[in-house]
mmCIF file of C-alpha atoms in Angstrom:
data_model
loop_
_atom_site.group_PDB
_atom_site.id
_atom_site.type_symbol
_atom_site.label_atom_id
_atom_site.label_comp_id
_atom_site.label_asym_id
_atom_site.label_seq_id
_atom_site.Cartn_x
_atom_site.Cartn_y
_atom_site.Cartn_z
ATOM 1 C CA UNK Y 1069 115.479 51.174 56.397
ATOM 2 C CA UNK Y 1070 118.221 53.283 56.905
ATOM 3 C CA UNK Y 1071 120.503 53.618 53.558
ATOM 4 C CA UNK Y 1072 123.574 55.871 53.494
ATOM 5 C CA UNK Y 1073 125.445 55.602 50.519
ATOM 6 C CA UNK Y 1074 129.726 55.107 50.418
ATOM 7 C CA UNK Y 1075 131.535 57.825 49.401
ATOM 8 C CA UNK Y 1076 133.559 58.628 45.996
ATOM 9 C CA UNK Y 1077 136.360 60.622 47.845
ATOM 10 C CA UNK Y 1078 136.742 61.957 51.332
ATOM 11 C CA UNK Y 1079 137.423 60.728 54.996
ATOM 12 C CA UNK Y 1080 135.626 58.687 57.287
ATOM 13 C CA UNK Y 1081 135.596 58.896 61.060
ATOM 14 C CA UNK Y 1082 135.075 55.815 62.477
ATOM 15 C CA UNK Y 1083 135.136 53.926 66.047
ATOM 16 C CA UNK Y 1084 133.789 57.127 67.438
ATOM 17 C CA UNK Y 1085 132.223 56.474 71.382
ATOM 18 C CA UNK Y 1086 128.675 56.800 71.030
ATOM 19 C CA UNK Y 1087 127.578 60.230 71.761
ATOM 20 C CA UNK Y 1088 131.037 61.954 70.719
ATOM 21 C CA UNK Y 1089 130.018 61.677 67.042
ATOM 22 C CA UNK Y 1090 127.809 65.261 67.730
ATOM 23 C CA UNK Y 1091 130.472 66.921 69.501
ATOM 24 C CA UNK Y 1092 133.093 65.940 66.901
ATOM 25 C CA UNK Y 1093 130.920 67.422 64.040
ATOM 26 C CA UNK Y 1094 130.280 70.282 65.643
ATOM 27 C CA UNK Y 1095 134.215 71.018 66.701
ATOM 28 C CA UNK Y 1096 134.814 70.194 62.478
ATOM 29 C CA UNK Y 1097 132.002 72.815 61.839
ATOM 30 C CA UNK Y 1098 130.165 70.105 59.751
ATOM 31 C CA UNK Y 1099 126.802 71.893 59.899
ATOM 32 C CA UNK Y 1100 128.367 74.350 57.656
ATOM 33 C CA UNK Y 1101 129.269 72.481 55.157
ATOM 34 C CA UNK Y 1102 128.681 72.777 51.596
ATOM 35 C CA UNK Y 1103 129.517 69.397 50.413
ATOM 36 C CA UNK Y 1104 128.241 65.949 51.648
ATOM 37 C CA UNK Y 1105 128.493 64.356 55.320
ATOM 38 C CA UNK Y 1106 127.053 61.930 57.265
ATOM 39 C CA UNK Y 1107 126.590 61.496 61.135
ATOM 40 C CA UNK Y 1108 125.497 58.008 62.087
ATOM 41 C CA UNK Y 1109 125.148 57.650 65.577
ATOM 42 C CA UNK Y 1110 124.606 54.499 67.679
ATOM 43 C CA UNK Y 1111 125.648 52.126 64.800
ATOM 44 C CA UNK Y 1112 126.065 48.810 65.422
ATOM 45 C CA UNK Y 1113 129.687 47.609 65.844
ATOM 46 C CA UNK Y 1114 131.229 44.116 66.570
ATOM 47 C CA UNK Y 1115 133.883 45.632 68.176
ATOM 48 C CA UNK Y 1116 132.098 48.386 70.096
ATOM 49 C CA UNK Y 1117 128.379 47.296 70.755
ATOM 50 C CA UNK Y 1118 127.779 50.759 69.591
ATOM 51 C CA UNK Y 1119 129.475 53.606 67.865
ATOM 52 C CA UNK Y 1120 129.338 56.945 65.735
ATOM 53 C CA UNK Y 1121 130.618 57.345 62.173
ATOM 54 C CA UNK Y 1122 131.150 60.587 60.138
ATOM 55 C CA UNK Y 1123 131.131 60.395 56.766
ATOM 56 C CA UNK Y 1124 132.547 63.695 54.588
ATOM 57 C CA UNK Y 1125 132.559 63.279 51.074
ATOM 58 C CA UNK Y 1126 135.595 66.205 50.273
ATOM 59 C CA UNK Y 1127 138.578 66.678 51.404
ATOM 60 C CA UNK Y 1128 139.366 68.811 54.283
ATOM 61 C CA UNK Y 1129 141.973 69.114 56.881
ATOM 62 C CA UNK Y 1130 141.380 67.850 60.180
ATOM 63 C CA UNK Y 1131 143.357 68.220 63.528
ATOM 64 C CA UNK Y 1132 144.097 64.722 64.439
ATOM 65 C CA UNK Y 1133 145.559 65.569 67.536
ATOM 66 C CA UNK Y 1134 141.969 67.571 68.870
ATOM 67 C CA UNK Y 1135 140.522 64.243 67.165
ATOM 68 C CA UNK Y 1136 142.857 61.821 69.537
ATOM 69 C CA UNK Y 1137 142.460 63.886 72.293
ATOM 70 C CA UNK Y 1138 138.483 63.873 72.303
ATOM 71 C CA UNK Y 1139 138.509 60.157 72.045
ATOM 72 C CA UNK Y 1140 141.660 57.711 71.187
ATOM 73 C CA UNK Y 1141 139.766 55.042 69.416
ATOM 74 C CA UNK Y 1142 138.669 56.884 66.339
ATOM 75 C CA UNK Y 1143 139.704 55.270 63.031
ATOM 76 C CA UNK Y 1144 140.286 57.655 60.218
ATOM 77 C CA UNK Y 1145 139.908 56.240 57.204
ATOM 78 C CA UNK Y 1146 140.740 58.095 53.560
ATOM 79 C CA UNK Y 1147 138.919 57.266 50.811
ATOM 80 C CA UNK Y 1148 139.653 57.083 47.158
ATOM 81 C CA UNK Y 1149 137.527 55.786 44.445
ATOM 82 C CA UNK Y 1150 135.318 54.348 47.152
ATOM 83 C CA UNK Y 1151 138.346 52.279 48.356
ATOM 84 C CA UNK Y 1152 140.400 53.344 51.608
ATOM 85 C CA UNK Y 1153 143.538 54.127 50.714
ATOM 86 C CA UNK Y 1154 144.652 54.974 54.092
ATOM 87 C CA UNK Y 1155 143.860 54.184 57.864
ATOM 88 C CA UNK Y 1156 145.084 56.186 60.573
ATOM 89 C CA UNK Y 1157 144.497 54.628 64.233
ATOM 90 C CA UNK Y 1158 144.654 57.513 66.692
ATOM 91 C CA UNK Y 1159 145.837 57.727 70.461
ATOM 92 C CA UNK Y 1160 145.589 60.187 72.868
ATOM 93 C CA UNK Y 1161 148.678 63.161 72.109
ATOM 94 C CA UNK Y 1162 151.307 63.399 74.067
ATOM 95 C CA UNK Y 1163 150.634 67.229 74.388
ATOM 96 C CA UNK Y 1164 147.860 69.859 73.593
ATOM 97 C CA UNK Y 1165 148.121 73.211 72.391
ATOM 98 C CA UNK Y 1166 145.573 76.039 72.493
ATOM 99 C CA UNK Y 1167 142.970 73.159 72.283
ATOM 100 C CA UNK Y 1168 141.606 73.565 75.983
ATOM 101 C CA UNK Y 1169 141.409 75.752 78.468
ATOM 102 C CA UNK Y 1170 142.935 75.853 82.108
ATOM 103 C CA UNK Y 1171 139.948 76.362 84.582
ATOM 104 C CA UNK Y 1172 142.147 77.620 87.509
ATOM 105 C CA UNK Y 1173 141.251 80.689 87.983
ATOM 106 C CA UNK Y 1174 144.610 81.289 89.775
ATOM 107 C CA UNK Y 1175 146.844 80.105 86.728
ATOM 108 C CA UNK Y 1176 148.582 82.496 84.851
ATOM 109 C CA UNK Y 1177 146.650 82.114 81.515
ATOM 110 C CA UNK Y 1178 143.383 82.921 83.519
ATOM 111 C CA UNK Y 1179 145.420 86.585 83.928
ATOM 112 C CA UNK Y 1180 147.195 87.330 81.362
ATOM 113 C CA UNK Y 1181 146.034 87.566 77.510
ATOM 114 C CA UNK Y 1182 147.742 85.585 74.579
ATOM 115 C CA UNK Y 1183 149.400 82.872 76.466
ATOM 116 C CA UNK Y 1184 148.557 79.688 74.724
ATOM 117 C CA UNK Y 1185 147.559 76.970 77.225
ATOM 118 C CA UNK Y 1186 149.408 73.769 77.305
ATOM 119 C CA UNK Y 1187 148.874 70.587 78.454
ATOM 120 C CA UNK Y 1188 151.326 67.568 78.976
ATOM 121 C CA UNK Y 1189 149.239 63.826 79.027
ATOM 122 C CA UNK Y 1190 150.269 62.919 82.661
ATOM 123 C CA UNK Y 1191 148.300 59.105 82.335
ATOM 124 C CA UNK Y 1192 147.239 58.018 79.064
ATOM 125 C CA UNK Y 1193 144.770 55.254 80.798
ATOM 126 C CA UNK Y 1194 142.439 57.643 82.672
ATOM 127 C CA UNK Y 1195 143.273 60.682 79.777
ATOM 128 C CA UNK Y 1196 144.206 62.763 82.180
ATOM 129 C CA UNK Y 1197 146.915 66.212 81.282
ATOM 130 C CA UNK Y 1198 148.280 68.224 83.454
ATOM 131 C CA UNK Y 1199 148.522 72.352 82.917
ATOM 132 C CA UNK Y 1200 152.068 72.986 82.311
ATOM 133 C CA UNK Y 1201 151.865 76.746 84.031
ATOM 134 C CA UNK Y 1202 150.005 75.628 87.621
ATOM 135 C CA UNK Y 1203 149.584 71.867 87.241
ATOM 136 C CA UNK Y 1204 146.181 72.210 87.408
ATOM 137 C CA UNK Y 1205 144.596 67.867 86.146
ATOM 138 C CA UNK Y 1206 142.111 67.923 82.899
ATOM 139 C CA UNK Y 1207 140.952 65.127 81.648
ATOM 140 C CA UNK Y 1208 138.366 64.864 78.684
ATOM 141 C CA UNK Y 1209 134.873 64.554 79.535
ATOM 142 C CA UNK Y 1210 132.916 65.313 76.348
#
């Protein structure tokens, strides 16, 4: 029997696609930390049929807008006292910053060093941006 225990005072990242849950602790750098987390992957969820949690028992700042771009169904929730205090429903940003990269090789920030490469959501169903320098598509694939 699996048994993970709730938390006293941290986040939890929840609603996560099955599969993402890796990928999102590993952008948070959660294999370095010194306090307690919590991957659980392929839960069962009534909602879902499957998903990944993250549990981190601390505080820490996280970039919701990386978090919304890599997928726009997470549920953050904040926990106090083992009670959430707060839920924050994500959706995919209107914009990214310095987050990805542009793959043409032709676009200006493949040339030239310290531009910061933006993105601009061009349709929020399919998650798809658009470079803002050679309108080059994106669109999230894990």
């Amino acid at each position: 029997m699996l048994n993970i225990n709730s938390i006293t005072k941290g986040i939890v990242i929840d609603h996560i696609k099955p599969g993402y849950g890796i990928k999102i602790f590993e952008y948070l750098k959660l294999n370095k930390a010194d306090f307690t987390v919590a991957l659980i992957m392929n839960a069962v969820s009534e909602k879902l049929g499957r998903k990944d949690i993250i549990k981190i028992e601390n505080e820490i700042d996280i970039d919701l807008t990386m978090l919304g771009f890599m997928d726009a169904n997470i549920t953050i929730n904040v926990i106090e006292n083992e009670v959430i205090t707060e839920k924050i429903n994500l959706s995919l940003p209107d914009r990214v910053e310095g987050i990805i990269e542009c793959k043409n090789p032709r676009c200006v920030t493949s040339s030239e060093r310290g531009i910061v490469h933006r993105f601009k959501l061009i349709d929020e169903n399919k998650g798809r941006y658009k470079c803002e320098y050679c309108n080059q598509i994106y669109s999230w694939e894990g």
